[in-house]
Short mmCIF file of C-alpha atoms and ligand atoms in Angstrom, two decimals:
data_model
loop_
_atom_site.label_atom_id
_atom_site.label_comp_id
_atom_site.label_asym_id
_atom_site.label_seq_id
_atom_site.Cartn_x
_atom_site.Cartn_y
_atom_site.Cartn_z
CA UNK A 1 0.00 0.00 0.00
CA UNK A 2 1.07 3.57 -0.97
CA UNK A 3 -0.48 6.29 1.25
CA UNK A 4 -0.59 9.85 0.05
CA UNK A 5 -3.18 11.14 1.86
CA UNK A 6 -1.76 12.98 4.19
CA UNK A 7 -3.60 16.20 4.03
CA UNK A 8 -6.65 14.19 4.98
CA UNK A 9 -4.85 12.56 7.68
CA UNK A 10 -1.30 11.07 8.64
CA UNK A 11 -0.46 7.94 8.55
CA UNK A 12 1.33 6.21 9.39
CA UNK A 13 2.12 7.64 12.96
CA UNK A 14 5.15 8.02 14.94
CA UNK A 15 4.99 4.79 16.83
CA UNK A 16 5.66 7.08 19.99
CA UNK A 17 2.18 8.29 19.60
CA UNK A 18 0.41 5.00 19.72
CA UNK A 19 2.35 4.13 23.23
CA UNK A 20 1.94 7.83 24.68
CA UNK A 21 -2.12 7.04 24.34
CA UNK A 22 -1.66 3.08 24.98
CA UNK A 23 -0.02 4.50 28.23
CA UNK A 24 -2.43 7.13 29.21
CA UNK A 25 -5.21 4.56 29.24
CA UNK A 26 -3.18 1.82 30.99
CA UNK A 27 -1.70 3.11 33.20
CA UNK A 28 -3.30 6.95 35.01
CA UNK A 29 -5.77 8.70 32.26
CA UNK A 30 -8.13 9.75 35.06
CA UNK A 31 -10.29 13.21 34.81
CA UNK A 32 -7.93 15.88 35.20
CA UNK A 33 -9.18 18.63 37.64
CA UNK A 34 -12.31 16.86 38.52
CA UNK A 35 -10.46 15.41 41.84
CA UNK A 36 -7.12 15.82 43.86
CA UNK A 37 -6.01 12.56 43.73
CA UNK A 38 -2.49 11.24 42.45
CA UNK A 39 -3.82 9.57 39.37
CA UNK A 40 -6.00 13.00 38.56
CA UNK A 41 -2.75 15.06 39.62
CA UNK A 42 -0.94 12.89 36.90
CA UNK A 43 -2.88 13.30 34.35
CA UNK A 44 -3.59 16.76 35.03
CA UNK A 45 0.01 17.43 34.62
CA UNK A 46 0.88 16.01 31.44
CA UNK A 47 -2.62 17.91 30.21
CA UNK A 48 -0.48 21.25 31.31
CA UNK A 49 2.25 20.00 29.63
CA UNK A 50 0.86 19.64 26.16
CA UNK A 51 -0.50 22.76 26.54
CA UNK A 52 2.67 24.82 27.47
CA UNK A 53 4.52 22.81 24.46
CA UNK A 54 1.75 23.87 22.21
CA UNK A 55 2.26 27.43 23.40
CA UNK A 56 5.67 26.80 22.74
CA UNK A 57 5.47 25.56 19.48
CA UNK A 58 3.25 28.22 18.08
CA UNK A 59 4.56 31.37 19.78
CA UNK A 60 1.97 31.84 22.53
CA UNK A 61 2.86 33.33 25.54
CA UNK A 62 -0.02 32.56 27.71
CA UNK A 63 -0.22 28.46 27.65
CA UNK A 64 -3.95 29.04 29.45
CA UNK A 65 -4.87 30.21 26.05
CA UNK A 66 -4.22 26.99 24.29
CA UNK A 67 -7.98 24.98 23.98
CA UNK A 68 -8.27 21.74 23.60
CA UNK A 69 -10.73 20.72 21.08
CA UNK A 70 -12.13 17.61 19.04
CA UNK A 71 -10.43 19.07 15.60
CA UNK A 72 -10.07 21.98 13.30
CA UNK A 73 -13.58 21.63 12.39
CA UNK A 74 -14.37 22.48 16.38
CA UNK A 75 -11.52 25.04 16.68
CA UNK A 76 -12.96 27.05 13.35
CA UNK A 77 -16.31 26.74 14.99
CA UNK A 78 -15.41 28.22 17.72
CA UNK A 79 -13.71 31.18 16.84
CA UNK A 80 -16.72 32.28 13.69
CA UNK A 81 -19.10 31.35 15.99
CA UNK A 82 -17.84 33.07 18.97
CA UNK A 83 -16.13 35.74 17.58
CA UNK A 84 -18.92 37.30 15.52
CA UNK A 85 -22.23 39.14 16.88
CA UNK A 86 -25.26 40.28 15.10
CA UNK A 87 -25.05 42.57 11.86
CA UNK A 88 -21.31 42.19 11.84
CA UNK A 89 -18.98 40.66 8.34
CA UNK A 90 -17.35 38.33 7.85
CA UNK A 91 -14.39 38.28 5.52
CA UNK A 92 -13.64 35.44 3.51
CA UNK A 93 -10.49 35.57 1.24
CA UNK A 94 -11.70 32.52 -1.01
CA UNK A 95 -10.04 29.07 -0.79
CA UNK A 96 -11.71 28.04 3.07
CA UNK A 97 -12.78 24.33 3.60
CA UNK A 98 -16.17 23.98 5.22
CA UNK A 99 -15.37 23.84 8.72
CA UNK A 100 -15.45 28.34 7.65
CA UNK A 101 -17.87 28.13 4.95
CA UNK A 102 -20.54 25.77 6.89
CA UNK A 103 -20.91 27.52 9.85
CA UNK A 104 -20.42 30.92 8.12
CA UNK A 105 -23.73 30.23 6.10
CA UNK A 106 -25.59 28.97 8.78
CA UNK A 107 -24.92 32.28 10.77
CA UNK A 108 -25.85 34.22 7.53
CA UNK A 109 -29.09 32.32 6.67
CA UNK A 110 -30.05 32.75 10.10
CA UNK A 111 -29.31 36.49 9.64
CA UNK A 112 -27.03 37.07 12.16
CA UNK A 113 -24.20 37.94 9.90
CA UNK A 114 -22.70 38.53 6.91
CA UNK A 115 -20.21 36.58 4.76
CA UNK A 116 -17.94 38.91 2.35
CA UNK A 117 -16.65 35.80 0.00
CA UNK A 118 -13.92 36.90 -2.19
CA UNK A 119 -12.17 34.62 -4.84
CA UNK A 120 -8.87 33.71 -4.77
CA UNK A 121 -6.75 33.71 -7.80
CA UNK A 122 -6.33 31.20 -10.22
CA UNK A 123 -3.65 29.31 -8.55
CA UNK A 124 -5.67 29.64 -5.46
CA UNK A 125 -3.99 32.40 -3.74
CA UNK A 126 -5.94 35.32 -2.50
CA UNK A 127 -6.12 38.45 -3.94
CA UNK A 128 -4.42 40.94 -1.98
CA UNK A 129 -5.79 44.20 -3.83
CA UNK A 130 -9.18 43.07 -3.18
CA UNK A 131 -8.67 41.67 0.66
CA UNK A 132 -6.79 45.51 1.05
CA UNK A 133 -9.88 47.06 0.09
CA UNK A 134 -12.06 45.35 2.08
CA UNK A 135 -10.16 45.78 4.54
CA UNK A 136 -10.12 49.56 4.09
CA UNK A 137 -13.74 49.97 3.52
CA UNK A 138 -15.55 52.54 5.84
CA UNK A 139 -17.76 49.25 7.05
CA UNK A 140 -14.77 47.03 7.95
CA UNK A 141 -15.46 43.22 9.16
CA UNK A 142 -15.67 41.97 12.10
CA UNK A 143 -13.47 38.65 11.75
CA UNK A 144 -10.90 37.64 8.71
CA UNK A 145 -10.91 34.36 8.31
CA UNK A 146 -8.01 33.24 6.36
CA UNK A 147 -7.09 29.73 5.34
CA UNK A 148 -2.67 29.54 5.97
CA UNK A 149 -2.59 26.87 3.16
CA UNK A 150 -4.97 25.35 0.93
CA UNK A 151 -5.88 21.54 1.26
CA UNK A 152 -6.71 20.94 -2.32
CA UNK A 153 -3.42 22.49 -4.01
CA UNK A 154 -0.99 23.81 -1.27
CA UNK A 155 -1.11 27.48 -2.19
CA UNK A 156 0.18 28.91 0.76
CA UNK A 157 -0.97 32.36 1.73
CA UNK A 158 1.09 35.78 2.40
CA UNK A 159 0.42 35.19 6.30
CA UNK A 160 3.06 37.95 7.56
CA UNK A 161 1.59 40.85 5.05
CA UNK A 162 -2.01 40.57 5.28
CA UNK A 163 -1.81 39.42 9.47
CA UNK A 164 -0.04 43.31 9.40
CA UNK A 165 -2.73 44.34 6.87
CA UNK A 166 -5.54 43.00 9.56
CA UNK A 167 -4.01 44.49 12.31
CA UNK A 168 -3.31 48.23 11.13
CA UNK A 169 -6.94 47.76 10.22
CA UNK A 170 -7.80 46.38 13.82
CA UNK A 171 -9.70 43.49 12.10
CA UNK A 172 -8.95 40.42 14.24
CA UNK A 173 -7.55 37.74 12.20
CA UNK A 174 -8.60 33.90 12.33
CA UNK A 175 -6.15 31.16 10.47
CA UNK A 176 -6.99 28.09 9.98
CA UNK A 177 -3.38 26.20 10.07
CA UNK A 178 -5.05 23.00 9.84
CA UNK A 179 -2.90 22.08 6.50
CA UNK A 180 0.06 24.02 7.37
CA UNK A 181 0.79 23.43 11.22
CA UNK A 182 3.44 21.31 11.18
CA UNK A 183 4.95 21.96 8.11
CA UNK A 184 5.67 25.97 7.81
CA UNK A 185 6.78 28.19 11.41
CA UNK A 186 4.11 29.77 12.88
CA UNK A 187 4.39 32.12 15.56
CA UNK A 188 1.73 34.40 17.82
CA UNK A 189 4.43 36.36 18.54
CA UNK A 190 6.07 37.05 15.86
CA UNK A 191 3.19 37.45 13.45
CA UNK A 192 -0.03 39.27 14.92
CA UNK A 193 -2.63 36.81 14.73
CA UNK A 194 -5.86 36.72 16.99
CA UNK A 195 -7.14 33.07 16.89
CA UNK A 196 -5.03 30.02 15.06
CA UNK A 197 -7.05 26.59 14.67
CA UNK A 198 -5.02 23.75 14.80
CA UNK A 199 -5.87 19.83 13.60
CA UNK A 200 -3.62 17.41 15.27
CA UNK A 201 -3.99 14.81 13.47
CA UNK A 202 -2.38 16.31 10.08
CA UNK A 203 1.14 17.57 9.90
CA UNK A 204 1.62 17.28 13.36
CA UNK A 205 1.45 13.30 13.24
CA UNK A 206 -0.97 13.44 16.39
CA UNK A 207 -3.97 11.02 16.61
CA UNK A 208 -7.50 11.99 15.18
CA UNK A 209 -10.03 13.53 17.58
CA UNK A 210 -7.82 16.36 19.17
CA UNK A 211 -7.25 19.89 17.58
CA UNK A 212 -6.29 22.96 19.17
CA UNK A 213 -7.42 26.62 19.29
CA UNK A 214 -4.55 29.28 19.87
CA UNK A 215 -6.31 32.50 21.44
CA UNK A 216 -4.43 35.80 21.56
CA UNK A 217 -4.88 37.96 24.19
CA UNK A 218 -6.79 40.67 21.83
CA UNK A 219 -9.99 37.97 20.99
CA UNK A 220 -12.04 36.37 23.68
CA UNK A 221 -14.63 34.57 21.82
CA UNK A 222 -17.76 33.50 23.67
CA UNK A 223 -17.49 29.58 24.35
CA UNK A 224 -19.17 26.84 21.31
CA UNK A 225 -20.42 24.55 24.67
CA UNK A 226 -20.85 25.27 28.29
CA UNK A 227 -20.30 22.93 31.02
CA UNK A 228 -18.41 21.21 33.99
CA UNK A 229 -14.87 22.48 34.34
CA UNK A 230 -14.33 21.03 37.74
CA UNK A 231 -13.71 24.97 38.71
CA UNK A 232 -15.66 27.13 40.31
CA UNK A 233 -18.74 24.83 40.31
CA UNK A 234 -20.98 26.76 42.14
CA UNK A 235 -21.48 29.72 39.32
CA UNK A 236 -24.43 29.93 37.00
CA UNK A 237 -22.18 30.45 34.07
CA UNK A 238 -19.28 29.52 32.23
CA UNK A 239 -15.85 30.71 34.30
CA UNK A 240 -14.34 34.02 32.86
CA UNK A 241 -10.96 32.02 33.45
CA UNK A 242 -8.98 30.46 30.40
CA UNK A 243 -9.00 27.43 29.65
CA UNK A 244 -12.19 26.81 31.00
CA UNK A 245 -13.64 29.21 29.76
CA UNK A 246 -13.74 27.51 26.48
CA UNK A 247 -13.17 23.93 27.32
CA UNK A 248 -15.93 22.28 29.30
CA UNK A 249 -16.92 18.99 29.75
CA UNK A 250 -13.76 16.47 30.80
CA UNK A 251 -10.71 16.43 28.04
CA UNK A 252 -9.51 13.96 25.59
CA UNK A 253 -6.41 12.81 27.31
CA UNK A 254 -5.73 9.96 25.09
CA UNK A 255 -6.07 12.12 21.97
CA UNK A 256 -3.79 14.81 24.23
CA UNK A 257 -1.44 12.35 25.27
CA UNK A 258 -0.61 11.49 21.80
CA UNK A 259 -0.71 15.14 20.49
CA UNK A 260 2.05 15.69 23.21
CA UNK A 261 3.82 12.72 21.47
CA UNK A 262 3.37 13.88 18.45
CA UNK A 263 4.59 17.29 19.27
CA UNK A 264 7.69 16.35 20.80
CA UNK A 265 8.29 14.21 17.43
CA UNK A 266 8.20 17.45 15.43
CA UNK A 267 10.46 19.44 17.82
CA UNK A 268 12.70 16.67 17.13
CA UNK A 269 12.59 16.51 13.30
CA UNK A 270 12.32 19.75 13.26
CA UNK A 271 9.34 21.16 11.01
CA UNK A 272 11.85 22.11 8.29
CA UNK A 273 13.15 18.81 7.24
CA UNK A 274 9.37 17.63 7.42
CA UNK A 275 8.52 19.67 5.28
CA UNK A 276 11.57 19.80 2.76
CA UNK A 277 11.28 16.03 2.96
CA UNK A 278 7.56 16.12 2.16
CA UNK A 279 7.84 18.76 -0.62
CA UNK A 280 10.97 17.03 -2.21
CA UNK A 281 8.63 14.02 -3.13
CA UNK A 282 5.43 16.54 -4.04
CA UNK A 283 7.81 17.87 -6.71
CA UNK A 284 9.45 14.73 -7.95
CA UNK A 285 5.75 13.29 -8.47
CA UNK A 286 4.98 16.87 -10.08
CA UNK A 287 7.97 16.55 -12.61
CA UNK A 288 7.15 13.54 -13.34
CA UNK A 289 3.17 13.82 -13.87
CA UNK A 290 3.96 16.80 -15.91
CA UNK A 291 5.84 14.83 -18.59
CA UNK A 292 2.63 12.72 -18.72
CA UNK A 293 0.69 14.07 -22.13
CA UNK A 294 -3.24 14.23 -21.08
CA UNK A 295 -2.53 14.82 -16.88
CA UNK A 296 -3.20 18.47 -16.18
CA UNK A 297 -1.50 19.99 -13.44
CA UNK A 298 -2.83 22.55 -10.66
CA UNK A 299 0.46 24.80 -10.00
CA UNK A 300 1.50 28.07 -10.04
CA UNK A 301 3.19 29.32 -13.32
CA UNK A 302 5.83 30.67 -11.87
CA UNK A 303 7.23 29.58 -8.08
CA UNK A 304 5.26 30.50 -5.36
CA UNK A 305 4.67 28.91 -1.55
CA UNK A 306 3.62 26.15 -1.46
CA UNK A 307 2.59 22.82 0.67
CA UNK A 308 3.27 18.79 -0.02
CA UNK A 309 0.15 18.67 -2.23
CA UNK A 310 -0.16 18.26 -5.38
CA UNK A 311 -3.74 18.34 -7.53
CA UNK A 312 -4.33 17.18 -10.90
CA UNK A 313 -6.65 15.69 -13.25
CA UNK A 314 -6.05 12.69 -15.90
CA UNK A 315 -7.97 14.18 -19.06
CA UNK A 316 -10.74 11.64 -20.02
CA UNK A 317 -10.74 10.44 -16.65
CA UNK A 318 -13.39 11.33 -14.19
CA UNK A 319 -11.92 11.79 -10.41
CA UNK A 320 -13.56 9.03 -8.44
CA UNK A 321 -13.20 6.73 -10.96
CA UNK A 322 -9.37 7.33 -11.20
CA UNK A 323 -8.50 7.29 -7.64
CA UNK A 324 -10.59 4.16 -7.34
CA UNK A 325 -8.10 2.06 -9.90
CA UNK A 326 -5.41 3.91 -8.01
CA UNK A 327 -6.49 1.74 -5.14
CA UNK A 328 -7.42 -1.00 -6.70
CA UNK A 329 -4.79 -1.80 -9.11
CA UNK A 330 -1.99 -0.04 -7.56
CA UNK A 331 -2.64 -0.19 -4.06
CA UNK A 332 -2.33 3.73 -4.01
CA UNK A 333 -4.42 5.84 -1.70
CA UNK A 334 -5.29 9.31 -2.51
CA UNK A 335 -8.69 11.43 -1.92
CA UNK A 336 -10.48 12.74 -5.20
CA UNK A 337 -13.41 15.63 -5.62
CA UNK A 338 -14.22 18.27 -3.74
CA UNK A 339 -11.84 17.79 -0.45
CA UNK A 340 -14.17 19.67 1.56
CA UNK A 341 -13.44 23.05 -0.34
CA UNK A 342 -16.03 24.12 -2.81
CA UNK A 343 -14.42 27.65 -2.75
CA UNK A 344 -10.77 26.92 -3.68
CA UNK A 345 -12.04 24.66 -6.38
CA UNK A 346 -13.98 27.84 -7.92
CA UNK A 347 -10.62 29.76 -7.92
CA UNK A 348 -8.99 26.85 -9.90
CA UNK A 349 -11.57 25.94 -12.50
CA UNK A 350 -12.10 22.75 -10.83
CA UNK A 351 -15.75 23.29 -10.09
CA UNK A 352 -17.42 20.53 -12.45
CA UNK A 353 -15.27 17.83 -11.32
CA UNK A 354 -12.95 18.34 -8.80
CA UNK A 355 -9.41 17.00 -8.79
CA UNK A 356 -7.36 13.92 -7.53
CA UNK A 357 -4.58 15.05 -4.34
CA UNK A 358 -1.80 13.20 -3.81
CA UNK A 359 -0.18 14.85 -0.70
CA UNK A 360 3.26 12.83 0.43
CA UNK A 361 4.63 12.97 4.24
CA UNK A 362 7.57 11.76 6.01
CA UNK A 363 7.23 8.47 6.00
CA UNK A 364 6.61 8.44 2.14
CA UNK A 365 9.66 7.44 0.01
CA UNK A 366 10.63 8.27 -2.75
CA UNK A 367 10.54 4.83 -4.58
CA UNK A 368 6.92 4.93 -3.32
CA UNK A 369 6.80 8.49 -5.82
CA UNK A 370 8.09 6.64 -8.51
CA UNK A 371 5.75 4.25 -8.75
CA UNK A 372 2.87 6.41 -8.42
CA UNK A 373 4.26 8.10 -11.34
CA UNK A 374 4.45 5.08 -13.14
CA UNK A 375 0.98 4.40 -12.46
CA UNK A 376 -0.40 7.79 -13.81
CA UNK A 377 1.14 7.16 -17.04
CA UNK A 378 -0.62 3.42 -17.57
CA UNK A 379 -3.73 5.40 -16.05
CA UNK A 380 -3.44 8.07 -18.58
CA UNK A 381 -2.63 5.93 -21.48
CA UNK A 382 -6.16 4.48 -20.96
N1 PLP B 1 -9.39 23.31 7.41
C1 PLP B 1 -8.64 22.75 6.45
C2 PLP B 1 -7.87 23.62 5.51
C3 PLP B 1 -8.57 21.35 6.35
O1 PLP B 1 -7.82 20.80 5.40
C4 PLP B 1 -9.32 20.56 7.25
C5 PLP B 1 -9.33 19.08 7.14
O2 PLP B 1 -9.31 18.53 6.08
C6 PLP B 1 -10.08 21.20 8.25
C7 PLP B 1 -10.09 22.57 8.30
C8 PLP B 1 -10.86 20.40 9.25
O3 PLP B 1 -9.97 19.73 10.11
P1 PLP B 1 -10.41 18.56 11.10
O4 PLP B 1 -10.45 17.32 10.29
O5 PLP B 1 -9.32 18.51 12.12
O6 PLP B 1 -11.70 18.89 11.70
#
């Protein structure tokens, strides 16, 4: 089996990962905070810990500010839902994935907001003339939400230039780093970002079921659920204090245990060589697609940032259908259509169709590339 669907979800994972969770649930996962016991104290302290290497990872002073959540989907939630009040826009640049979009139009139809939706270019980067100017406009939004790199090609956008652009502006800035976490620096401090939603189970190698939400201390977004926190019990509402102010009910501390696995495993590689690892086998399978006659590519003309993914289409050849024999005769898993991001398939033309994604990670190799290339050509032969 060849895996290259990575920007779906890693896999394999860092066997570290597996044990960190095998070991929380053997031998102490009991409910942090909810008792002052040793097992609880345990558990409560490697919870802490994952959050203050989080913090450290991402450039976020304030570790209480790190939320625990089931995903990306539940981090983006969070921050559009809790960010935005009634009558205010919302800024869309143009390549989200529908963990924005979804719960963007729900908020709309129920006419609580509205969504400004912009299309990116045709490479899938966003426009920065028109993002300036909506910026600028006398009516400025309430909430950018920008997506750091795109899951269905890899455009990666200008993050340092329009986080500046947001902030002269005072327009609080949302990324969704759920492709690019991982694989490209990212830092609170360094570049002024309000709210960064995290998926753990992506670049970062961590197990499914666990993302993250970074919160600057400029945003304080009301809370998605409301619930136990095993603090301050006897108020009506949800405690003012972070994290608990946006993480009730009890935690995930498998799914933490193995993030904190998982993030110790990228410390260690080091998110450069992942990345320059990943995107040396993105563009050997690109080279080698190209020279295929009848495979059309999705890249930029001329170099421009980019992620290890790589979309195409085999002329003649619908999506599904392709990706199927790519499993079935060649043992080769990718994801085909739509990836979850109508909006980034407008910018690119893709719109009737979709596109295959092949999207290679460290523990791809680069015999595993050359094959797949050698399967596209039979595939495109007919
Ligand atoms: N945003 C982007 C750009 C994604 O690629 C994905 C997952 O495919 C998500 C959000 C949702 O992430 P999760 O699966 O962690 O909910």
């Amino acid at each position: 089996m060849i895996y290259l669907d990575n920007a779906a979800g890693s896999f394999p994972k860092p066997p570290q990962v597996a044990r960190a969770m095998a070991e929380s649930l053997a031998e102490y996962g009991a409910n942090p905070g909810r008792g002052n016991y040793r097992l609880t104290r345990r558990t409560a302290a490697m919870v802490e810990s994952a959050r203050e290497q989080a913090a450290e990872l991402f450039g976020l002073s304030d570790s209480s500010r790190v939320i625990f959540t089931a995903g990306a989907t539940m981090s983006l939630n969070l921050a559009v839902q809790g960010m935005l009040r009634s009558g205010d826009t919302l800024l869309l640049p143009g390549m989200e994935h529908n963990a924005v979009s979804r719960p963007a139009a729900e908020l709309e139809d129920r006419g609580v907001i509205r969504v400004r939706q912009l299309l990116a270019d045709r490479e899938g980067y966003p426009r920065l003339n028109e993002l300036e100017r909506e910026l600028r406009a006398p009516q400025r939004p309430a909430l950018l939400a920008l997506t750091h790199a795109s899951n269905v090609c890899g455009a990666v956008a200008p993050l340092d230039e329009i986080a500046a652009l947001a902030r002269q502006r005072h327009v609080p800035l949302l990324v969704d780093a759920a492709q690019s976490a991982g694989l490209l620096p990212l830092s609170m401090r360094r570049t002024p970002l309000s709210l960064l939603a995290i998926a753990g189970h992506k670049a970062l190698y961590g197990p499914p079921g666990i993302g993250l939400l970074l919160v600057d201390e400029t945003a304080d977004p009301r809370p998605l659920i409301s619930g136990g926190t095993g603090s301050r019990s006897e108020e009506r509402r949800q405690p003012r204090d972070y994290p608990e102010h946006l993480e009730a009910g009890s935690v995930n501390v498998p799914g933490i245990a193995g993030l904190a696995a998982a993030l110790a495993f990228v410390r260690e590689i080091g998110i450069e060589e992942l990345c320059g690892k990943a995107m040396r086998l993105t563009d050997r399978l690109a080279e080698m697609a190209g020279n295929i006659p009848g495979i059309e590519l999705y890249l930029p003309q001329t170099p421009r940032p980019r992620l290890p993914v790589l979309a195409l289409n085999i002329r003649r050849r619908d999506p599904a259908e392709a990706a199927a024999l790519l499993d079935s005769r060649y043992g080769i898993c990718i994801r085909s259509g739509y990836h979850c991001a109508p909006a980034a398939h407008r910018a690119l033309g893709t719109m009737e169709e979709g596109c295959l994604r092949f999207s290679p990670g460290w523990f791809n190799t680069l015999q595993e590339i050359e094959q797949t290339g050698r399967a596209l050509a039979e595939l495109a032969r007919g």
